[in-house]
Structures are given as structure tokens and as C-alpha cells.
Coordinates of C-alpha atoms in Angstrom, one line a residue:
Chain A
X1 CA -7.4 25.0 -37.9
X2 CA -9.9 26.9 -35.6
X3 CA -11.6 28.9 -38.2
X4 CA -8.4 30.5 -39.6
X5 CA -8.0 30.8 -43.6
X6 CA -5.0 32.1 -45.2
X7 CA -4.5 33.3 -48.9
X8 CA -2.8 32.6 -50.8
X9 CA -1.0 29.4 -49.7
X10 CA 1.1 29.4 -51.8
X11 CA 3.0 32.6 -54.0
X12 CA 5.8 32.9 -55.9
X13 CA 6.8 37.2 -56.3
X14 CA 10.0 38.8 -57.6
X15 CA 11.7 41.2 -55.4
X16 CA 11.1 44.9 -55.3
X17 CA 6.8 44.1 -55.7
X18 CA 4.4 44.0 -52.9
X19 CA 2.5 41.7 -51.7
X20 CA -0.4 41.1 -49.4
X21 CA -1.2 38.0 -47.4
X22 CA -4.8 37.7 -45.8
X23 CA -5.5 36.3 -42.7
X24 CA -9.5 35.2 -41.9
X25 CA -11.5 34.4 -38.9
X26 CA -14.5 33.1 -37.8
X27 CA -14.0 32.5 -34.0
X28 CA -14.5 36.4 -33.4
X29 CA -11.1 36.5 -31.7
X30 CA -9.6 39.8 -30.7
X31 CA -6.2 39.0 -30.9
X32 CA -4.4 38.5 -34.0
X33 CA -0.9 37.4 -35.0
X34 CA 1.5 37.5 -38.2
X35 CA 4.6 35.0 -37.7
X36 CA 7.5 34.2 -39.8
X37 CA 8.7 30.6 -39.7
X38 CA 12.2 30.0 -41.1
X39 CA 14.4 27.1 -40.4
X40 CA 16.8 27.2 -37.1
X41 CA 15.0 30.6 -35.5
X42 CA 11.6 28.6 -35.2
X43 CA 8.4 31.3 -35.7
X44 CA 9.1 34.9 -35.0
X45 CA 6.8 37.6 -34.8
X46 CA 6.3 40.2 -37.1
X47 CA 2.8 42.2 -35.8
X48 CA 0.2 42.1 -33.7
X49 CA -3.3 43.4 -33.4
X50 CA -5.6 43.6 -30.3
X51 CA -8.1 45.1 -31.5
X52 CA -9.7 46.6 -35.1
X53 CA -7.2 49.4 -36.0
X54 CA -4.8 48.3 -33.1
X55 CA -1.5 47.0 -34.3
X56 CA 1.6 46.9 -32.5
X57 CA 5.1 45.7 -33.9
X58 CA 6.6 42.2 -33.1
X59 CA 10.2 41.5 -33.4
X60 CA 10.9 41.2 -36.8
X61 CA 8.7 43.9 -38.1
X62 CA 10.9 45.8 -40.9
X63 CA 9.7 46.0 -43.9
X64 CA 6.2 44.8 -43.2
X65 CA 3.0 46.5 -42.7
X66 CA -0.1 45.4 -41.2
X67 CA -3.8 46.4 -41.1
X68 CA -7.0 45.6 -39.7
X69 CA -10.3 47.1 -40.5
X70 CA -12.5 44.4 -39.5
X71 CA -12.2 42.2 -36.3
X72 CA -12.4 38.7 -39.2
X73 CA -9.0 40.3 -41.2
X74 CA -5.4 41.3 -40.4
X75 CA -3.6 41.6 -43.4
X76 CA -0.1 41.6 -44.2
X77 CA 1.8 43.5 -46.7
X78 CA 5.8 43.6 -47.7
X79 CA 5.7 46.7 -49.2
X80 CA 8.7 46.0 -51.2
X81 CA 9.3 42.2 -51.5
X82 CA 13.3 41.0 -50.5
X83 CA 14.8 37.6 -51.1
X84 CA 15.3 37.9 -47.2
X85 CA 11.5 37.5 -46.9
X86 CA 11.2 34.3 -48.0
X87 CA 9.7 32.1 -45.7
X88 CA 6.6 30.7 -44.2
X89 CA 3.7 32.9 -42.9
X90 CA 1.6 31.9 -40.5
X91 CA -1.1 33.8 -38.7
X92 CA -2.4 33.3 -35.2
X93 CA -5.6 34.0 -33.2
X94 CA -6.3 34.1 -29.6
X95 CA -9.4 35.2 -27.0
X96 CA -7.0 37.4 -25.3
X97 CA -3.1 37.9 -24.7
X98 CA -1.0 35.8 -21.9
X99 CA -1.7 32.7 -20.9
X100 CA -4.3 32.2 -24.0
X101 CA -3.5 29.5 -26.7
X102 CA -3.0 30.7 -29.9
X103 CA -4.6 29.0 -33.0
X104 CA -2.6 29.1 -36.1
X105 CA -4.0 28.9 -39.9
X106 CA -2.4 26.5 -42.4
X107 CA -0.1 29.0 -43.5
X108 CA 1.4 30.1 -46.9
X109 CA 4.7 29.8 -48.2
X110 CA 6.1 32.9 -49.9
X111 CA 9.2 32.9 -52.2
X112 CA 10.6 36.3 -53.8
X113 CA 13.1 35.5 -56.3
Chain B
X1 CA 17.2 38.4 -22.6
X2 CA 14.4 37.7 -24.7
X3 CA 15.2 34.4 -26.1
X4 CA 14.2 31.2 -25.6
X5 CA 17.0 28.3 -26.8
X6 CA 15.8 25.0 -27.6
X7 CA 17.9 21.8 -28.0
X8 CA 18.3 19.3 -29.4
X9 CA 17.8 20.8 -33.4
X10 CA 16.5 17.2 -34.6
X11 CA 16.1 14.2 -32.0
X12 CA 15.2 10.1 -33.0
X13 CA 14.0 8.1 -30.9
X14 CA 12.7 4.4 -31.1
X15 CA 8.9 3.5 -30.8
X16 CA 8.4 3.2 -27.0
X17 CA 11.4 5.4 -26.1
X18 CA 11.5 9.0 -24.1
X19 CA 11.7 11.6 -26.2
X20 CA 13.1 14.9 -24.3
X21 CA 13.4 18.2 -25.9
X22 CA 15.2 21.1 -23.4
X23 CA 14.2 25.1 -23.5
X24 CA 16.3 27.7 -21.5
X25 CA 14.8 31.0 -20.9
X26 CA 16.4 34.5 -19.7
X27 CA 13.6 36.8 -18.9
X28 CA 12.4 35.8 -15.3
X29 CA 9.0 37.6 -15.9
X30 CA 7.9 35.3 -18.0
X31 CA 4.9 33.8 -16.5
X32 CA 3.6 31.2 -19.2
X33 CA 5.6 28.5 -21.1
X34 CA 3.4 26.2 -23.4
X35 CA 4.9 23.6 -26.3
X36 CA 3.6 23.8 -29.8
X37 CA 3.3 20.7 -31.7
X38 CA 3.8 21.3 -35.2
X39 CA 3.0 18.1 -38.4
X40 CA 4.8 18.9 -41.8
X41 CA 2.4 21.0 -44.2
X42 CA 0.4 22.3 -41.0
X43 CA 0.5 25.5 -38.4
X44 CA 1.8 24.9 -34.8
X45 CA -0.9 23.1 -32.3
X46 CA -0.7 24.4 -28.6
X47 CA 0.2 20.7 -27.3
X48 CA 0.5 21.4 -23.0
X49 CA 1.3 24.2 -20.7
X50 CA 3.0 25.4 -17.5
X51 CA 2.7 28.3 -15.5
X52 CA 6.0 28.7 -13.1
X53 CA 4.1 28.2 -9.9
X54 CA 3.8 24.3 -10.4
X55 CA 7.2 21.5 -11.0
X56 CA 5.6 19.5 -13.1
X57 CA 2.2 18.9 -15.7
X58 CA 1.4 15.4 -16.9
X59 CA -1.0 15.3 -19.9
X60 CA -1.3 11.8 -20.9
X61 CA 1.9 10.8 -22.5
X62 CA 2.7 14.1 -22.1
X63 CA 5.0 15.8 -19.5
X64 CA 6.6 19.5 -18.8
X65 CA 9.0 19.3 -16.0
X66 CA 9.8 23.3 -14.9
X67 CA 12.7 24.6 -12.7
X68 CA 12.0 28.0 -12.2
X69 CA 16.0 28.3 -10.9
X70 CA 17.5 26.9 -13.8
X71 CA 15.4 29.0 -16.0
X72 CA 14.7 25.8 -17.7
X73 CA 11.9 23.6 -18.8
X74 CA 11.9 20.4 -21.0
X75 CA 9.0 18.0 -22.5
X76 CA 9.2 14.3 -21.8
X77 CA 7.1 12.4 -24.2
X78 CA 6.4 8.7 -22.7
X79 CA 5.9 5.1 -25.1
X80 CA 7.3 7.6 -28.2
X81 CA 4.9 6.6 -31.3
X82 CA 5.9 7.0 -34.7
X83 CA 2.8 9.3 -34.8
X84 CA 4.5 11.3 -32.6
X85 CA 7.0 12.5 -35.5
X86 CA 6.9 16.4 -35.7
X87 CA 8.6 19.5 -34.5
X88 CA 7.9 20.6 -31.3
X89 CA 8.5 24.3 -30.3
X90 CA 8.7 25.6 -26.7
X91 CA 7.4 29.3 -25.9
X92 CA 7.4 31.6 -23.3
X93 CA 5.7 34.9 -22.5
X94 CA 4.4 37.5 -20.0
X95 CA 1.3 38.9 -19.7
X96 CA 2.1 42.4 -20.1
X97 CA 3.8 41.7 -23.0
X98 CA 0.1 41.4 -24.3
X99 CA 0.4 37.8 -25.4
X100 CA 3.4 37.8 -27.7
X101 CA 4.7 34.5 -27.6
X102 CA 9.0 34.1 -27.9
X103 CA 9.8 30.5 -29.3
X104 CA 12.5 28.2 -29.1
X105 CA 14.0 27.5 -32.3
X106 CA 12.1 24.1 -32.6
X107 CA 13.0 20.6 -32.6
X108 CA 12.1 17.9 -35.4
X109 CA 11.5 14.5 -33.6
X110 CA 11.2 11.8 -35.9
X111 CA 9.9 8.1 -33.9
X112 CA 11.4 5.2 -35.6
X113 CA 9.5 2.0 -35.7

């Protein structure tokens, strides 16, 4: 998986906590990438980052925030967990944006009940 | 005018068969289109991609055929192999869009024996 490590893989969480998924690195990528994957709309972005403390928003982005204090980690937070969030996270890395290909971690599989 | 729509959902296919899978974009300033290979358990694999200024990329078994008028593009897979079984997700972006990538909703390909 090109040097990408994501924790937890797996995590069970009841609605109305937060949570924080971690996304690690060793390919000293700029580019980072938070996806959702749920069954029938395929992987939809949440967040990116191009850069340490440069995040922009992807198309899903409510009720997610992001952060990224070292160029290795790009976290991801649902402040307030929703059944609606339930899904698979996966995060993506790439040299730089456009015509790069992305690598993706194994990624972890979130449930809020 | 962002989306990217993908058919068929699920596809089977014998062992030595063609295997096509169909993506129709809207956006014409999208400038890159790859296909993402994805195993069960595993994150997405960048498989083969087109930029819009070539008809065609061959990659072993592998083949995009693009028709920048259409605003389509489709994978043929060649001799389908059961190890071929996965879901396979088409993409498209622009660079200026800083590498976000918009998928297809994905189709699961399952090889039969």
C-alpha cells in the first residue's frame, strides 16, 4: 500500500462522540486525501491537503474536520459522529495534484450506531 | 456537471471473455481519466490512464478506448481471468482542480471459471 498506514482499521462509535482516524506516510508525498467509500456512489471526497497546514474541502465535507501538522499525518475527525457516517475511510497520497496516481491505504471501516 | 456515471453496477463474465465497463463524464475540462482497480478488503489500485488527446491506451490485457465527443470512455479487459474479479472504478479530473479525483460509482466484475 505505498507506505500508507491507517488507524484504526477497524471502530465501532455511538453517535453524538468524535472520532479521529489517522492517516501515515512514508513516501514524503505532499498531497493528501480523505475519501469516503459507500456502496452505489463509489469513493467521494471529503478533504484535501497540499501541503502542512493546507487543507481544502472535497465534496462531501460536512461534518468533518481535518488537520495536518506534519507532512507524514492528515488526520480526520467527525466532530460529532452520525449514523450517516458510516462507511469506509480511505486515505490517499500523491507527488502532486492532476495527472498524479493516487496511492490509497488499506482503509478502516467505521460504524456509529 | 461534476459527475462521472459508471455502468454496469455488477458485470460476469466467463474466463476468456471481454469484460467492458462504460464511464460518461460532463465536465469537458477534465483532462485526466484513469481506472482504479479495487480487491475486497483492500484500497483502490491506479490500474491504466488516459489523457483526452489519444483514442485509445493498451496496457497488456488492458484497454481504455476514449471519445472525447461522446464524453465517454470505457475499459475493455481481454482473456477475463478469474483473478480479474474486483470492482473497478473510473475517474476523472482537471488539473486546476488540484488533483481531486471525481469517480464513477464503481463496478463489481466477478470472472467465472
Amino acid at each position: 500500500d505505498a507506505g500508507i498506514t491507517q488507524s484504526p482499521r477497524h471502530k465501532v462509535t455511538e453517535t453524538g462522540t468524535p472520532v479521529t482516524l489517522r492517516c501515515h506516510q512514508t513516501e514524503n508525498h505532499r498531497y493528501m486525501y480523505w475519501y469516503r467509500q459507500d456502496p452505489g456512489h463509489g469513493l467521494r471526497l471529503i478533504h484535501y491537503s497540499y501541503g502542512v497546514k493546507d487543507t481544502d474541502k472535497g465534496e462531501v465535507s460536512d461534518g468533518y474536520s481535518v488537520s495536518r501538522s506534519k507532512t507524514e499525518d492528515f488526520l480526520l475527525t467527525l466532530e460529532s459522529a452520525t449514523s450517516s457516517q458510516t462507511s469506509v475511510y480511505f486515505c490517499a497520497i500523491s507527488e502532486s495534484r492532476g495527472q498524479e496516481t493516487q496511492y490509497f491505504g488499506p482503509g478502516t471501516r467505521l460504524l456509529v450506531l | 456537471q461534476q459527475q462521472v456515471k459508471q455502468s454496469p453496477q455488477s458485470l460476469i463474465v466467463q474466463k476468456g471473455g471481454i469484460s467492458i465497463i462504460n464511464c460518461a463524464y460532463e465536465n469537458t475540462a477534465f483532462d485526466y481519466f484513469p481506472w482504479y482497480q479495487q480487491f475486497p478488503g483492500k484500497g483502490p489500485a491506479l490500474l491504466i490512464a488516459i489523457r483526452p488527446d489519444v483514442s485509445e491506451k493498451k496496457e497488456g490485457r488492458f484497454t481504455i478506448s476514449f471519445n472525447k465527443s461522446a464524453k465517454q470512455f470505457s475499459l475493455h479487459i481481454m482473456d477475463s481471468q478469474p483473478g480479474d474479479s474486483a470492482t473497478y472504478f473510473c475517474a476523472a479530473t482537471n488539473y486546476n482542480q488540484g488533483g481531486k479525483l471525481i469517480f464513477g460509482q464503481g463496478t463489481e466484475l466477478s470472472v467465472k471459471p
